[in-house]
Each structure stands twice: as structure tokens, then as C-alpha cells.
GROMACS .gro file of C-alpha atoms in nm:
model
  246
    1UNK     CA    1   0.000   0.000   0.000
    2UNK     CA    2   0.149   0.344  -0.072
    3UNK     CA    3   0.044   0.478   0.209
    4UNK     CA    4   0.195   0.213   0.449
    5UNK     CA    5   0.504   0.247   0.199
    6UNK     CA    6   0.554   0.632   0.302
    7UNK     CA    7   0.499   0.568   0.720
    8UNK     CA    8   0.743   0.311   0.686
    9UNK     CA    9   1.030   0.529   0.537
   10UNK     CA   10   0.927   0.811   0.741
   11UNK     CA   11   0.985   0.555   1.058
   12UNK     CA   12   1.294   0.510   0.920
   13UNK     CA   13   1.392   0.861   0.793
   14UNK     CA   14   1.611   0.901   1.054
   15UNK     CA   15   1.826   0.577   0.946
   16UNK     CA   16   1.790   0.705   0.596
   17UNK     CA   17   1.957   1.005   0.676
   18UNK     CA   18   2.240   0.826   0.824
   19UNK     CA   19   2.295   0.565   0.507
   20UNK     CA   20   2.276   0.908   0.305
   21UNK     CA   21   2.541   1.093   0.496
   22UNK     CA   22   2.778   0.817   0.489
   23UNK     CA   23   2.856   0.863   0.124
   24UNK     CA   24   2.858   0.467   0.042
   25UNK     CA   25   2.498   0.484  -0.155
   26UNK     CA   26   2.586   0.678  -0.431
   27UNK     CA   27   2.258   0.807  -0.594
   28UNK     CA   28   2.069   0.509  -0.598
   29UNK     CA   29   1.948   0.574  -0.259
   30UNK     CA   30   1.903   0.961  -0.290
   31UNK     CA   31   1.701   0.913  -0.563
   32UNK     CA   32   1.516   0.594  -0.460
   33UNK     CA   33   1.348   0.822  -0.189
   34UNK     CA   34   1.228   1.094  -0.399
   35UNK     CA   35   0.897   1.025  -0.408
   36UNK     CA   36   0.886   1.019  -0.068
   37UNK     CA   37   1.016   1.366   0.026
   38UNK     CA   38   0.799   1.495  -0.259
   39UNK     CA   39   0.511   1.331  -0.138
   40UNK     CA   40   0.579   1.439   0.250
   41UNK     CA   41   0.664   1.760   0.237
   42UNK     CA   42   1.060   1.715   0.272
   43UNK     CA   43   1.171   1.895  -0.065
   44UNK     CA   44   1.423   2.127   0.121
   45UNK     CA   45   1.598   1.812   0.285
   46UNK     CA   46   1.592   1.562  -0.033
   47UNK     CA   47   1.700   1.875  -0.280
   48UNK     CA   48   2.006   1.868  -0.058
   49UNK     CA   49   2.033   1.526  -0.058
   50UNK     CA   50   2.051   1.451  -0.399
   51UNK     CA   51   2.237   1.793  -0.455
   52UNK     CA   52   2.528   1.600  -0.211
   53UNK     CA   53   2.472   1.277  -0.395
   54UNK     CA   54   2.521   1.422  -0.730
   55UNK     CA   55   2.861   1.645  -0.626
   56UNK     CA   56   3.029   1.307  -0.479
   57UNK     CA   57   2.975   1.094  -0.748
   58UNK     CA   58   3.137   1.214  -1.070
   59UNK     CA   59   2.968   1.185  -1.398
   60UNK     CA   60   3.167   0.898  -1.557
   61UNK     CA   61   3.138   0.718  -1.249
   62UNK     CA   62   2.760   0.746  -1.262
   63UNK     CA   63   2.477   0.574  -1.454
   64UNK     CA   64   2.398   0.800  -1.706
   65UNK     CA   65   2.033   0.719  -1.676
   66UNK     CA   66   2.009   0.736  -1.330
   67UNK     CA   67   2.236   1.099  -1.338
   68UNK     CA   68   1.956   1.254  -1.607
   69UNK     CA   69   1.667   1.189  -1.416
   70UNK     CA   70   1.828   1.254  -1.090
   71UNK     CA   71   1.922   1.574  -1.207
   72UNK     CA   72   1.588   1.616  -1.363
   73UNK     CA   73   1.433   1.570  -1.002
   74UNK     CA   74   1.673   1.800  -0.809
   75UNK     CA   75   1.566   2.068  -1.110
   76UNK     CA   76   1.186   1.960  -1.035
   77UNK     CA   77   1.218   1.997  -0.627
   78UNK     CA   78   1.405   2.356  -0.706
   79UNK     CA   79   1.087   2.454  -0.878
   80UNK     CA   80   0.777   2.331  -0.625
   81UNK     CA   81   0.985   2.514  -0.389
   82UNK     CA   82   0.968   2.840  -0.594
   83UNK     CA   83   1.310   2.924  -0.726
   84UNK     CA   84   1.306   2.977  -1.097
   85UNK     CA   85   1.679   3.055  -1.208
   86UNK     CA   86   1.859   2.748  -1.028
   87UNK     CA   87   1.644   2.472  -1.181
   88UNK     CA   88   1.716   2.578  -1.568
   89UNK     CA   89   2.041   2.418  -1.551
   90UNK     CA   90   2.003   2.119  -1.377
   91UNK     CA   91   1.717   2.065  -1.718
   92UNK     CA   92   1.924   2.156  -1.945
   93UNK     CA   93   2.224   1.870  -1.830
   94UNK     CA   94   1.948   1.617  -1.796
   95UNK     CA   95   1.830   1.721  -2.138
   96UNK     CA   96   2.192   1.672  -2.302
   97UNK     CA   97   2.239   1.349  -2.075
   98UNK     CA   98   1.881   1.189  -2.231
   99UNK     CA   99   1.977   1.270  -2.556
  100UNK     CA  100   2.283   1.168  -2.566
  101UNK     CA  101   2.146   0.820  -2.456
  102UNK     CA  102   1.862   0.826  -2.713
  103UNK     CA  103   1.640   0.800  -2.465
  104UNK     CA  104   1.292   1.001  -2.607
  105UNK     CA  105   1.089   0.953  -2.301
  106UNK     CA  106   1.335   1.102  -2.141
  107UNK     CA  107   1.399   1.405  -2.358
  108UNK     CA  108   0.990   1.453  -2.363
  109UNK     CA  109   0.975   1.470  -1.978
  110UNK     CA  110   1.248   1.777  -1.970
  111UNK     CA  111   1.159   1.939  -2.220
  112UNK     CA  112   0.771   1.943  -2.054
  113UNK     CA  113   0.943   2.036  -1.747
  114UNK     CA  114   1.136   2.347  -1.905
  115UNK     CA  115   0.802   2.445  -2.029
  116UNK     CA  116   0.661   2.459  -1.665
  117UNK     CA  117   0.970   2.673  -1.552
  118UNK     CA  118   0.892   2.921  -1.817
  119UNK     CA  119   0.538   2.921  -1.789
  120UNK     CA  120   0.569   2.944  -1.395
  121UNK     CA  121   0.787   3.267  -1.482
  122UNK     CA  122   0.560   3.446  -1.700
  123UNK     CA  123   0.766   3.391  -2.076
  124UNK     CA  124   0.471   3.224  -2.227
  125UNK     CA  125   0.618   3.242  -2.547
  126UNK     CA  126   0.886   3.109  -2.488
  127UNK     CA  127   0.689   2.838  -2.295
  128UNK     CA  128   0.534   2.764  -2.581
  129UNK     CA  129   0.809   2.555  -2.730
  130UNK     CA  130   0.902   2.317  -2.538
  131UNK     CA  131   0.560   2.221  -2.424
  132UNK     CA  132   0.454   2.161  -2.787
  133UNK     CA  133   0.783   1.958  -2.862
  134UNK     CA  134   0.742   1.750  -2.525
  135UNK     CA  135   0.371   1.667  -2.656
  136UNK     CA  136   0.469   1.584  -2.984
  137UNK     CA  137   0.719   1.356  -2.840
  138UNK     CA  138   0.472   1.158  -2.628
  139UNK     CA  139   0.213   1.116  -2.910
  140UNK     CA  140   0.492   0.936  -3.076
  141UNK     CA  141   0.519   0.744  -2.781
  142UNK     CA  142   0.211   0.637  -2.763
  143UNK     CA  143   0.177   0.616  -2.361
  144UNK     CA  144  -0.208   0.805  -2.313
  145UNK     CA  145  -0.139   0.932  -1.920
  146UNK     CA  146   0.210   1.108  -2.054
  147UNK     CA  147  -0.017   1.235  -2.342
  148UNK     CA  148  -0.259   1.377  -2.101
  149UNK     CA  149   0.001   1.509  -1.874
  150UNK     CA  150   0.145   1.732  -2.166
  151UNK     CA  151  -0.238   1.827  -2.308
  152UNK     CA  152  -0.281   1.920  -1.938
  153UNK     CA  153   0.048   2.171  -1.917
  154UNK     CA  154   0.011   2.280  -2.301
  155UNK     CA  155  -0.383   2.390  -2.152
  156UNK     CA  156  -0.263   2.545  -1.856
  157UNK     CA  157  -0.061   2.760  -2.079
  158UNK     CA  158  -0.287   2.811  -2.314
  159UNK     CA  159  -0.504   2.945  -2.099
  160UNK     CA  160  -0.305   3.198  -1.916
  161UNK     CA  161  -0.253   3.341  -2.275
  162UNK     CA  162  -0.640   3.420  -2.288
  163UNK     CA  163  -0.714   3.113  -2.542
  164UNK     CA  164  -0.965   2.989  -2.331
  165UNK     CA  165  -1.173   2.772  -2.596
  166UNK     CA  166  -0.849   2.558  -2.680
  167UNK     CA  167  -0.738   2.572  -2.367
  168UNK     CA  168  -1.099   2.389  -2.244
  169UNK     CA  169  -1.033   2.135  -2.542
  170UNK     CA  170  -0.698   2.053  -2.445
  171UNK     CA  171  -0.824   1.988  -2.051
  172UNK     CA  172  -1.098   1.767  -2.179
  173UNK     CA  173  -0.860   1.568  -2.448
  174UNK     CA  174  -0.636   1.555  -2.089
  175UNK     CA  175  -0.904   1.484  -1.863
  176UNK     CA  176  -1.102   1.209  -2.110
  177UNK     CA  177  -0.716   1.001  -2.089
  178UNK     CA  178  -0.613   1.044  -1.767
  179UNK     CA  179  -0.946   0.840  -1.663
  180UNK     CA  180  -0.890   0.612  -1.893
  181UNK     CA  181  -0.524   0.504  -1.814
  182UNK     CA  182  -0.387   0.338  -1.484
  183UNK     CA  183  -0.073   0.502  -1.308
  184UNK     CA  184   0.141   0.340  -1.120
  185UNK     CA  185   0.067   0.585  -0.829
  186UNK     CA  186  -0.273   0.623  -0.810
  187UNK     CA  187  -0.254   0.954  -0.626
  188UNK     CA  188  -0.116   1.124  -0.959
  189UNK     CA  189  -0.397   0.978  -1.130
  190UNK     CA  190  -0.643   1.073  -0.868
  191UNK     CA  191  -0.491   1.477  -0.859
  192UNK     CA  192  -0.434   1.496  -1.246
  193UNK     CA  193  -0.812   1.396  -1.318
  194UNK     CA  194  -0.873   1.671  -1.017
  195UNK     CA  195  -0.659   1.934  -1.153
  196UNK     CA  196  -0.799   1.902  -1.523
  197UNK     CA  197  -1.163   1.910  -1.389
  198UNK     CA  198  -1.100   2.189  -1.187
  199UNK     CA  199  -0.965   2.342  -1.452
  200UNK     CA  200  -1.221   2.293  -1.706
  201UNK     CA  201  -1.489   2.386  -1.442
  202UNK     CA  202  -1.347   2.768  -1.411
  203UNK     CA  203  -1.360   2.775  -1.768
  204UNK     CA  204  -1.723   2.608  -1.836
  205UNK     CA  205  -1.864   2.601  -1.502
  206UNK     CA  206  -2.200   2.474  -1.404
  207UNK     CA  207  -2.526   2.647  -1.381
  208UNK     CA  208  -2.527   2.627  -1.015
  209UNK     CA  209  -2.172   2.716  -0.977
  210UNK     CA  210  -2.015   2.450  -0.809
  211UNK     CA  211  -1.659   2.369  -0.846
  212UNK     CA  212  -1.511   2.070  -0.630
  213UNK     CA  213  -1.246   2.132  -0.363
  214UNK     CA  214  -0.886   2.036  -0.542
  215UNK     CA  215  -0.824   1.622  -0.463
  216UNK     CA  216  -0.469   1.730  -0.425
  217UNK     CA  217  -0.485   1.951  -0.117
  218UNK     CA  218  -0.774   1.696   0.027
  219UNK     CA  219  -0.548   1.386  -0.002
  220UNK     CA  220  -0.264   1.555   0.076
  221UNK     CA  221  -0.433   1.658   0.437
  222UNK     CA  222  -0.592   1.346   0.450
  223UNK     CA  223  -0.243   1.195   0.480
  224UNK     CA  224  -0.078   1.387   0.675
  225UNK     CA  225   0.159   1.578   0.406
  226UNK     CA  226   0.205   1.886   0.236
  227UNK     CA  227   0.105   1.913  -0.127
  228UNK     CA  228   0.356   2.010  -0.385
  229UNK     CA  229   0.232   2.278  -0.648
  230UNK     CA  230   0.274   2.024  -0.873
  231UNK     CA  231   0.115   1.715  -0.815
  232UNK     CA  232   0.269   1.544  -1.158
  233UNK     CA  233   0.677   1.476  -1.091
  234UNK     CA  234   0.890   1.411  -1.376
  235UNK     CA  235   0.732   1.031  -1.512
  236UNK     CA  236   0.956   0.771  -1.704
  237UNK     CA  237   0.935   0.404  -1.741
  238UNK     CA  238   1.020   0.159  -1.498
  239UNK     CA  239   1.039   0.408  -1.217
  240UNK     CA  240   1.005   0.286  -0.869
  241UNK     CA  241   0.809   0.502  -0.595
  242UNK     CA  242   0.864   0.430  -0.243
  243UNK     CA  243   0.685   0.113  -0.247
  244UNK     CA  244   0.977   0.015  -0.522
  245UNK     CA  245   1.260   0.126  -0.230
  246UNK     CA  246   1.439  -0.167  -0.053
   0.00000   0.00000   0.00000
């Protein structure tokens, strides 16, 4: 249960901490507990954590995969907690590292994560190209709830450039797959189906008004955490959340 999964590593967080500041785990271990400190609120802590974990192991000593997405998360954590000028770079070496590698899951994820940063800053132009790039890329990969993660961020933009009739058609298109596919963490599904709902709602809201409280913020006090701004972290294939760590 994910739930169990996070009180068990925060029972053991203290331990964690320890294995971490020893310097023997490399980033396997940094990175195997992102999820968790996104999920519970401990974004300061792990962004140093896999800052450290990063600076002592050096890049050809490193799995290349493992270096571009965990400098992809350390970029993502830098951003929920509101700086927009350190995260840039962190992207842009994940970016070079995934396609370097070949990997196109990969380079779709940053590039939909650069788009964020410069939509969260105001350059909506400049937003603009990445975000259509990264959703290109996942149509050609075919996987529907990366598809409607990159309809929902190309919306979100389009919106806050006034577009707000293909901005509701790009929620729906989101909204309409993100029901239809299974995550592996059903919280993102839960919040992503939330978030485009809500979104749609403002846009086309009902004739008595209602619009439902965000899922995000309800789970998120439900269990005990805080909830990051973004409830979508950087999503590739094969990657364990804490119920994967051991």
C-alpha cells in the first residue's frame, strides 16, 4: 500500500539520513526516496540530498540514466519550492544526458518540465516551445497518461494566454485520458483527473456554480503531508516510488 510504503520510510527517515550521509549509496538511494520527500513535504531536505549525492559521485562514475533523471528531479524539487533561475540548468544537463542516450521519453519529460519553468515565470512564449515539442514527443510514444500530462500543461498555458476555448479542449482531451489510463501511483492519477476538472470547471462552469475542492490539497491533508504545487513529478518508465525502495 502506498500509504503504508511512506509511514514506513518516514519511521525510518532518521536511518535514511544516516545511510545518506555516509557517502557509500551513491545516488541510488538519494534518488530511490524521492517520491517520498515529494510526497511528505521534505523537498528542502531531499534537494540537498541529492544535490550531495550528485557532487560526490562524478559523472563517468555514474549511470547516465540514473544521473539525467536525478538531475531532472533535483531541477523539479528547485521549482515546487519556488526558485526559478537554479532549476534551468540542472534541465538543461538532464536534457543533453537523455539525448545523448537516445532515450525520447526522457527528452519529452524535460523538455515538458522546461516548459513549466517558463510558464511558472511568466515567458509564455517562450513556454510555448518546449511544451509543444514535449507533446509531440509523447504522441509518438504512444503512452495516453504522458499524453494527457502534456495536453494538461500545453492547456494550462494556453489558458493563461487568454485562449480559453483551446485551452478547455486541451483539458478535456487531458481529462477524457487520464481516466482512462492506470498510473502506477494512483494519487497522480487521482490529482491529475482533479486538476484538469478543476480546470475545465473555471472555464465552463455549471449552472449552479459548483466547483469541487482540489483532490490534491484533500489527499494531501488526509495523509498527513504537504502538497507540492505540482502534483505530476517528472514520469519515465520503470520508475520505482517508495513502495519500489528496498
Amino acid at each position: 500500500d502506498f500509504v503504508q510504503s511512506l509511514n514506513m520510510l518516514e519511521a525510518e527517515h532518521d536511518n535514511l539520513r544516516a545511510a545518506l550521509a555516509s557517502g557509500t549509496t551513491g545516488l541510488h538511494l538519494a534518488f530511490a526516496l524521492r517520491v517520498f520527500w515529494s510526497r511528505r513535504g521534505h523537498m528542502s531536505e531531499g534537494s540537498r540530498w541529492l544535490e550531495s549525492a550528485l557532487a560526490e559521485e562524478p559523472p563517468g562514475m555514474t549511470d547516465r540514466t540514473l544521473r539525467a533523471k536525478t538531475l531532472e528531479w533535483l531541477g523539479t524539487f528547485r521549482r515546487w519550492q519556488g526558485e526559478l533561475d537554479t532549476p534551468q540548468p540542472l534541465y538543461e544537463q538532464s536534457l543533453t544526458l537523455f539525448q545523448e542516450l537516445g532515450d525520447t521519453e526522457g527528452v519529452a519529460a524535460v523538455l515538458g518540465d522546461i516548459g513549466q519553468l517558463l510558464l511558472e515565470r511568466g515567458d509564455y512564449d517562450a513556454a510555448s516551445v518546449p511544451l509543444q515539442k514535449c507533446l509531440a514527443l509523447r504522441y509518438e510514444i504512444g503512452k495516453p497518461d504522458q499524453i494527457a500530462e502534456a495536453l494538461f500543461y500545453l492547456g494550462t498555458l494556453t489558458y493563461m494566454q487568454g485562449h480559453t476555448k483551446q485551452a478547455r479542449t486541451l483539458f478535456e482531451e487531458s481529462l477524457l485520458l487520464m481516466r482512462a489510463s492506470e498510473l502506477p501511483d494512483r494519487f497522480q492519477a487521482i490529482a491529475g483527473q482533479d486538476r484538469c476538472e478543476c480546470r475545465r470547471r473555471r472555464l465552463h462552469p455549471r449552472e449552479d456554480g459548483e466547483i469541487r475542492l482540489g483532490t490534491c490539497e484533500g489527499l494531501a491533508r488526509a495523509q498527513g503531508r504537504h502538497a507540492p504545487r505540482d502534483s505530476f513529478g517528472p514520469v519515465h518508465e520503470g520508475d520505482a516510488g517508495p513502495e519500489g525502495f528496498g
